Amino acid sequence: MGVDLDALVAESRFKKRKVTLDVYNGSSPCSISREIQTFLPTLQASDYFTEPCLTELAMRELMNPGHCQRVQNFTVGRYGYGKVKFFGETDVRWLDLNQIIKFKRHEIVVYEDETTKPVIGKGLNKAAEVTLLLQITSMKDQVTEKLRVSAERQGAKFISFDSNKKEWKFTVQHFSRFGLSDDEEEDIAMGDAGSDSDVQEPIPMNDSDGSDPHLLSHSLPSHLGLDPVRMKEMQMVMFPYEEDEDEELNESFSHHKQHIRSPIHHPSTKITRKTPLALLEYNPGSFGSTPNGSILLTQQKKPLPLTITKVQGFKMEVKETPVTKNYSRNIVDAALFMGKSFGIAWGPNGLLLHCNSSTINLQKAATDNVVRDENNKVREELIDSCFDSPLNFHKEINHETKEVEVDDYKIKIQKLVCDRLSLSHICRSYISIIEKQLEVTGLSPSKRVMLMHQVLVWELIKVLFSSREISSLDPDMEALPLIRRAEFSYWLQESVMHRVQDEISSLNDSNDLQHLFLLLTGRQLDTAVELSASRGDVRLALLLSQAGGSMVNRSDLDHQLNLWKTNGLDFSFIEKDRIKILELLSGNIHEALGDMNIDWKRFLGLLMWYQLPPDSDLISIFQTYHRLLENGRAPYPVPVYIDEGVVENGWTAGNDRFDLAYYLMILHGSEDREFGILKTMFSAFASSHDPLDHHMIWHQRAVLEAVGTFSCDDLHVLDMGFVSQLLSLGHCHWAIYVVLHMSNHEDYPNLQARVIKEILFQYCETWSGQESQREFIEELGVPSAWMHEALAVYHGYYGNSVNALEHYLGCGFWQKAHSTFISLVAHSLFLSGKHSEIWRIATSMEEHKSEIENWDVGAGIYMTFYTLRISLEEDDDAMTEMVSLKKKNDECKEFFSRLKESLAVWDSRLPLDARMVYAKMAEEISDLLVGDPGEGSSIEDKLECFSTIFDSPIPDDILSCHLQSAVSHFALHLTEAAS
């Protein structure tokens, strides 16, 4: 319209008038009271009270309908125990206070039945101030500090402790149960639980059995939520001769009480078994820090610590067998303490809660071990070299993009594209990234071993799968397999060099032949020849110089050894190590090794260097090793962490978990056949002892698939494992990048879209708080509507309705945006004078009003109000005033009708402030309608305007003022008619 609404809206020109309630609306007070009684809260216990009391609530509801929906600082208490005051407005209608709020000795329980507890902020599960009366017989030192610690441990905020009144005050954000444990009571020197104090709960007793209620309240049945008196009676009937044994049990249980940390809080004998809370609401530190190990509710929005690896719960010292010949000595399972529905439970950020027979454990999946140094500290440089740098390089490689349509939106599925000519450059780039990681100080020896293995794997990929450009200077095509064989031989020498040097360093200096044999296992021929010549053994040096060469020389050596054996040569005159060397040079590697244990890479080298012909290609070498492995004549290609001793166990003979290097060799020899071990090959166990570390195996899979070595659409476990790692570090943008590289699978349609949405929703706070991540996600082509939807839900959860509305508009959720605007935002903006903002939001939704239910009685109300107000404020000329007044009266009548319809349609969804805004709009339009009707207006027209106003939803006090004006106009009309 081009009109500045803020400039047209002036301050209210009318004084605030006192609102008088019209109770004469056609209903009698008795009928109103009966209606009110139906939804008043119920409280039957005589020792409980409310502020305001129920009678006062009924009176206020009678005088001010709707008061029970917004009771300010509603308070419930129990005489001698304490009270709880709920902050702000509370809807108390239909509340059964007897079942919801229970005060016990030094504790308060709200919503003991977890299945009936509403979400945080609803009902009585909201912020409140709790006051508990403590029965202290003798004041110990630092009572206030101990109460402060107890409050903070339970997720509450300590306020004060009045030592005179014995009042302990603290605030909570939401409820389960709060108070002191038994050990805390003893530490603060509370009164005897069995005394006749006024605040003690009555314990049902059988006077004839003479049982001590104090002892029974601490017995095993009470810990199981059973009536100890009833159990005592049953025991006397069923086991009349075990009375002494039961006393021993109680004494033993009391003796072990300090070692048993029960998750069930038991301040009184009447205990109800509770359904375990969600893991999100548990305080992980309570298992090890609280005196009794009770799991108390903490603030739900408080993040769980990410560094917890294991926190032990209660432990039970077992000095006897679990089941003795007396049934009264049974030891209770830990899960029984937790509740009948307790089981293994997963929580956020990889938290796992589980139990065994006597211990409750809280563990965290360690997905970030790869970025920790030997002191278990996370290093930023490791995060960069393990995740950021490799992924940045991966992003620089060529990609092909495919647009996929999902629910009217498009996402760009990416796939890495490279050829074997560029594979050498890619492998060298990844190796340089790993070498920078090796330069980080403080790495553990085992981690350095794993990094060196990653370097060797990239080198092997380059050797086995890269190609070179053919030029006139290159040899013919028949020589290329021999070149690849030579490169693999050099890789194998580099891989086993450290093992050879380690074993040589443990030898005596005088044992030259063993030294020579070990050098041969690593094909260090130059060093072996020099050593042999320096010792004067020239003949052996000549043989060593020809090792692995001509097959004729090998055949001659083998023939000579057979002649010696056939002719009965006395081998005692020849060193055994010399015979082993000769056997090796002749190609008899099994005879040469004898009982010697050797790793699989050196065995493969011996097979290639000394037994098979020098012109054999790699495929035949790998197949020969595989046949020997199947026949049990070759060492298993165990993973590097087993081979290098990083992990001492975890592998047994026959296990199909091999080293990644061996899988690459199989892949090289199986290019033209179906390859069925990809899942095992690209699992974390193939390259790391950490089953949750996928940071490098994912890149290796991507590169190998890009160069065409295999094609598989069933490796989503690897993708999701890497995604979990990235999410645990807060790298949501890279996680989405990985998801976009997941392959399509016919059994999982639109898998990428579903995972991306899940990440956006669950980790909204992380990626939205970092502008760089948000921009990166937008660059990836993720629909902005998905991001707006996640942000709308996030802001709505935290009560930021204005931001939630903006994001609902951004994602095109017009119906949700409209309901949020009407029920949560519009009235707040109106009362703040932000009329231009209301107009902007309403006009942005107007184009889609056909998709919005109840538009005319929703946002359309505000647009009509502003348009009508501007129309009424315009100055009409005298000739059209009569017509203008009639027209304006009709427009106002239609507007008031829509206002009342809107109040009926939205009903309870409209808060009190919104109803106040409707009243203000009606008041302002009414004032403008009859403010200056003009000289040409007839008295009938003016009275008709008043009739319209009387049918509008304006407060009664304003209505009475207009009624006085109408009476004055009517009296004037009568006077004029009489004259």
Coordinates of N, CA and C in Angstrom, one line a residue, residues 552-645:
V552 N 68.4 -71.6 -13.3 CA 69.4 -72.6 -13.5 C 70.3 -72.7 -12.2
N553 N 70.7 -71.5 -11.7 CA 71.5 -71.5 -10.5 C 70.7 -72.1 -9.3
R554 N 69.4 -71.8 -9.2 CA 68.6 -72.4 -8.1 C 68.6 -73.9 -8.3
S555 N 68.4 -74.4 -9.5 CA 68.3 -75.8 -9.8 C 69.6 -76.5 -9.4
D556 N 70.7 -75.8 -9.7 CA 72.0 -76.4 -9.4 C 72.2 -76.5 -7.9
L557 N 71.9 -75.5 -7.2 CA 72.0 -75.5 -5.7 C 71.1 -76.6 -5.1
D558 N 69.9 -76.7 -5.6 CA 69.0 -77.7 -5.1 C 69.5 -79.1 -5.5
H559 N 70.1 -79.3 -6.7 CA 70.7 -80.6 -7.0 C 71.9 -81.0 -6.1
Q560 N 72.7 -79.9 -5.8 CA 73.8 -80.2 -4.9 C 73.4 -80.6 -3.5
L561 N 72.4 -79.9 -3.0 CA 71.9 -80.3 -1.7 C 71.3 -81.7 -1.7
N562 N 70.6 -82.1 -2.7 CA 70.1 -83.5 -2.8 C 71.2 -84.5 -2.9
L563 N 72.3 -84.2 -3.6 CA 73.4 -85.1 -3.7 C 74.0 -85.3 -2.3
W564 N 74.2 -84.2 -1.6 CA 74.8 -84.4 -0.3 C 73.9 -85.3 0.6
K565 N 72.6 -85.1 0.5 CA 71.7 -85.9 1.3 C 71.7 -87.3 0.9
T566 N 71.8 -87.5 -0.5 CA 71.7 -88.9 -1.0 C 73.0 -89.7 -0.7
N567 N 74.2 -89.0 -0.8 CA 75.5 -89.6 -0.5 C 75.8 -89.7 1.0
G568 N 74.9 -89.3 1.8 CA 75.1 -89.4 3.3 C 76.2 -88.5 3.8
L569 N 76.2 -87.2 3.3 CA 77.2 -86.3 3.8 C 76.9 -86.0 5.3
D570 N 77.9 -85.9 6.1 CA 77.8 -85.6 7.5 C 77.6 -84.1 7.7
F571 N 76.3 -83.7 7.9 CA 76.0 -82.3 8.0 C 76.5 -81.7 9.3
S572 N 77.0 -82.5 10.2 CA 77.5 -81.9 11.4 C 78.7 -81.1 11.2
F573 N 79.4 -81.3 10.1 CA 80.6 -80.5 9.8 C 80.2 -79.1 9.1
I574 N 78.9 -78.9 8.8 CA 78.4 -77.7 8.2 C 77.5 -77.0 9.1
E575 N 77.6 -75.7 9.2 CA 76.7 -75.0 10.1 C 75.3 -75.1 9.6
K576 N 74.4 -75.3 10.6 CA 72.9 -75.4 10.3 C 72.4 -74.1 9.6
D577 N 72.9 -73.0 10.0 CA 72.5 -71.7 9.4 C 73.0 -71.6 8.0
R578 N 74.1 -72.2 7.7 CA 74.6 -72.1 6.3 C 73.7 -73.0 5.4
I579 N 73.3 -74.2 5.9 CA 72.4 -75.0 5.2 C 71.1 -74.3 4.9
K580 N 70.6 -73.6 5.9 CA 69.3 -72.8 5.8 C 69.5 -71.8 4.7
I581 N 70.6 -71.1 4.6 CA 70.8 -70.1 3.6 C 70.8 -70.8 2.2
L582 N 71.5 -71.9 2.1 CA 71.6 -72.6 0.8 C 70.2 -73.1 0.4
E583 N 69.4 -73.6 1.4 CA 68.1 -74.1 1.0 C 67.2 -72.9 0.5
L584 N 67.4 -71.7 1.1 CA 66.7 -70.5 0.7 C 67.1 -70.1 -0.7
L585 N 68.4 -70.1 -1.0 CA 68.9 -69.7 -2.3 C 68.4 -70.7 -3.4
S586 N 68.2 -72.0 -3.0 CA 67.7 -73.0 -3.9 C 66.2 -72.9 -4.2
G587 N 65.5 -72.1 -3.4 CA 64.1 -72.0 -3.6 C 63.2 -72.8 -2.6
N588 N 63.9 -73.6 -1.7 CA 63.1 -74.4 -0.8 C 62.9 -73.6 0.5
I589 N 61.9 -72.7 0.4 CA 61.7 -71.7 1.5 C 61.2 -72.4 2.8
H590 N 60.3 -73.5 2.6 CA 59.8 -74.1 3.8 C 60.9 -74.9 4.5
E591 N 61.8 -75.5 3.8 CA 63.0 -76.2 4.4 C 63.9 -75.2 5.1
A592 N 64.0 -74.0 4.5 CA 64.9 -73.0 5.0 C 64.3 -72.4 6.3
L593 N 63.1 -72.2 6.4 CA 62.5 -71.6 7.5 C 62.4 -72.6 8.7
G594 N 62.1 -73.8 8.4 CA 62.0 -74.8 9.5 C 60.9 -74.4 10.5
D595 N 61.3 -74.3 11.8 CA 60.4 -73.9 12.8 C 60.4 -72.4 13.1
M596 N 61.0 -71.7 12.3 CA 61.1 -70.2 12.5 C 59.8 -69.6 12.1
N597 N 59.3 -68.7 13.1 CA 58.1 -67.9 12.9 C 58.5 -66.7 12.1
I598 N 57.7 -66.4 11.1 CA 58.0 -65.2 10.2 C 56.7 -64.6 9.9
D599 N 56.7 -63.3 9.7 CA 55.4 -62.6 9.4 C 55.1 -62.8 8.0
W600 N 53.8 -62.6 7.7 CA 53.2 -62.9 6.4 C 53.8 -62.2 5.2
K601 N 54.2 -60.9 5.4 CA 54.8 -60.1 4.4 C 56.2 -60.7 4.0
R602 N 57.0 -61.0 4.9 CA 58.3 -61.6 4.6 C 58.2 -63.0 3.9
F603 N 57.2 -63.7 4.4 CA 56.9 -65.0 3.7 C 56.5 -64.8 2.3
L604 N 55.7 -63.8 2.0 CA 55.3 -63.5 0.6 C 56.5 -63.1 -0.2
G605 N 57.4 -62.3 0.5 CA 58.6 -61.9 -0.2 C 59.5 -63.1 -0.5
L606 N 59.7 -64.0 0.4 CA 60.5 -65.2 0.1 C 59.9 -66.0 -1.0
L607 N 58.6 -66.1 -1.0 CA 57.9 -66.8 -2.1 C 58.2 -66.1 -3.5
M608 N 58.2 -64.8 -3.5 CA 58.4 -64.1 -4.8 C 59.8 -64.0 -5.2
W609 N 60.7 -63.8 -4.2 CA 62.1 -63.6 -4.5 C 62.9 -64.8 -4.8
Y610 N 62.6 -65.9 -4.1 CA 63.5 -67.1 -4.1 C 62.9 -68.3 -4.6
Q611 N 61.5 -68.4 -4.6 CA 60.9 -69.7 -5.1 C 60.3 -69.6 -6.5
L612 N 59.5 -68.6 -6.7 CA 58.9 -68.4 -8.0 C 59.8 -67.8 -9.1
P613 N 59.6 -68.1 -10.3 CA 60.5 -67.6 -11.3 C 60.5 -66.0 -11.3
P614 N 61.6 -65.5 -11.7 CA 61.8 -64.0 -11.6 C 60.9 -63.2 -12.6
D615 N 60.3 -63.9 -13.6 CA 59.4 -63.3 -14.5 C 58.0 -63.5 -14.2
S616 N 57.6 -64.1 -13.1 CA 56.2 -64.3 -12.7 C 55.6 -63.0 -12.4
D617 N 54.3 -62.8 -12.8 CA 53.6 -61.6 -12.5 C 53.0 -61.6 -11.1
L618 N 52.4 -60.5 -10.7 CA 51.9 -60.4 -9.4 C 50.7 -61.2 -9.2
I619 N 49.9 -61.4 -10.2 CA 48.6 -62.2 -10.0 C 49.0 -63.6 -9.7
S620 N 50.0 -64.2 -10.4 CA 50.4 -65.6 -10.1 C 51.0 -65.7 -8.7
I621 N 51.8 -64.6 -8.3 CA 52.4 -64.6 -6.9 C 51.3 -64.6 -5.9
F622 N 50.3 -63.8 -6.0 CA 49.3 -63.7 -5.0 C 48.4 -65.0 -5.0
Q623 N 48.2 -65.6 -6.1 CA 47.4 -66.8 -6.2 C 48.2 -68.0 -5.5
T624 N 49.5 -68.0 -5.7 CA 50.3 -69.1 -5.1 C 50.3 -68.9 -3.6
Y625 N 50.4 -67.7 -3.1 CA 50.4 -67.5 -1.7 C 49.0 -67.9 -1.1
H626 N 47.9 -67.6 -1.9 CA 46.6 -67.9 -1.4 C 46.4 -69.4 -1.3
R627 N 46.9 -70.2 -2.3 CA 46.8 -71.6 -2.2 C 47.6 -72.2 -1.0
L628 N 48.8 -71.7 -0.8 CA 49.5 -72.1 0.4 C 48.8 -71.7 1.7
L629 N 48.1 -70.6 1.7 CA 47.4 -70.2 2.9 C 46.2 -71.1 3.1
E630 N 45.5 -71.5 2.1 CA 44.4 -72.4 2.3 C 44.9 -73.8 2.7
N631 N 46.1 -74.2 2.4 CA 46.6 -75.5 2.8 C 47.3 -75.4 4.1
G632 N 47.3 -74.3 4.7 CA 48.0 -74.2 6.0 C 49.5 -74.1 6.0
R633 N 50.0 -73.8 4.8 CA 51.5 -73.8 4.7 C 52.1 -72.3 4.6
A634 N 51.2 -71.4 4.9 CA 51.7 -70.0 4.9 C 51.1 -69.2 6.1
P635 N 51.8 -68.3 6.6 CA 51.3 -67.5 7.8 C 50.1 -66.7 7.3
Y636 N 49.2 -66.5 8.3 CA 48.0 -65.7 8.0 C 48.3 -64.2 7.8
P637 N 47.7 -63.6 6.9 CA 47.9 -62.1 6.7 C 47.1 -61.3 7.7
V638 N 47.6 -61.4 9.0 CA 46.8 -60.8 10.1 C 46.9 -59.3 9.9
P639 N 45.9 -58.6 10.5 CA 45.9 -57.1 10.4 C 47.2 -56.6 11.1
V640 N 47.5 -55.3 10.7 CA 48.8 -54.8 11.2 C 48.8 -54.6 12.7
Y641 N 47.7 -54.3 13.4 CA 47.7 -54.2 14.8 C 48.0 -55.5 15.5
I642 N 47.7 -56.6 14.9 CA 48.1 -57.9 15.4 C 49.5 -58.2 15.1
D643 N 49.9 -58.0 13.8 CA 51.2 -58.3 13.3 C 52.3 -57.5 14.0
E644 N 52.0 -56.2 14.4 CA 53.0 -55.4 15.0 C 52.9 -55.4 16.5
G645 N 51.9 -56.2 17.1 CA 51.8 -56.3 18.5 C 51.1 -55.1 19.2

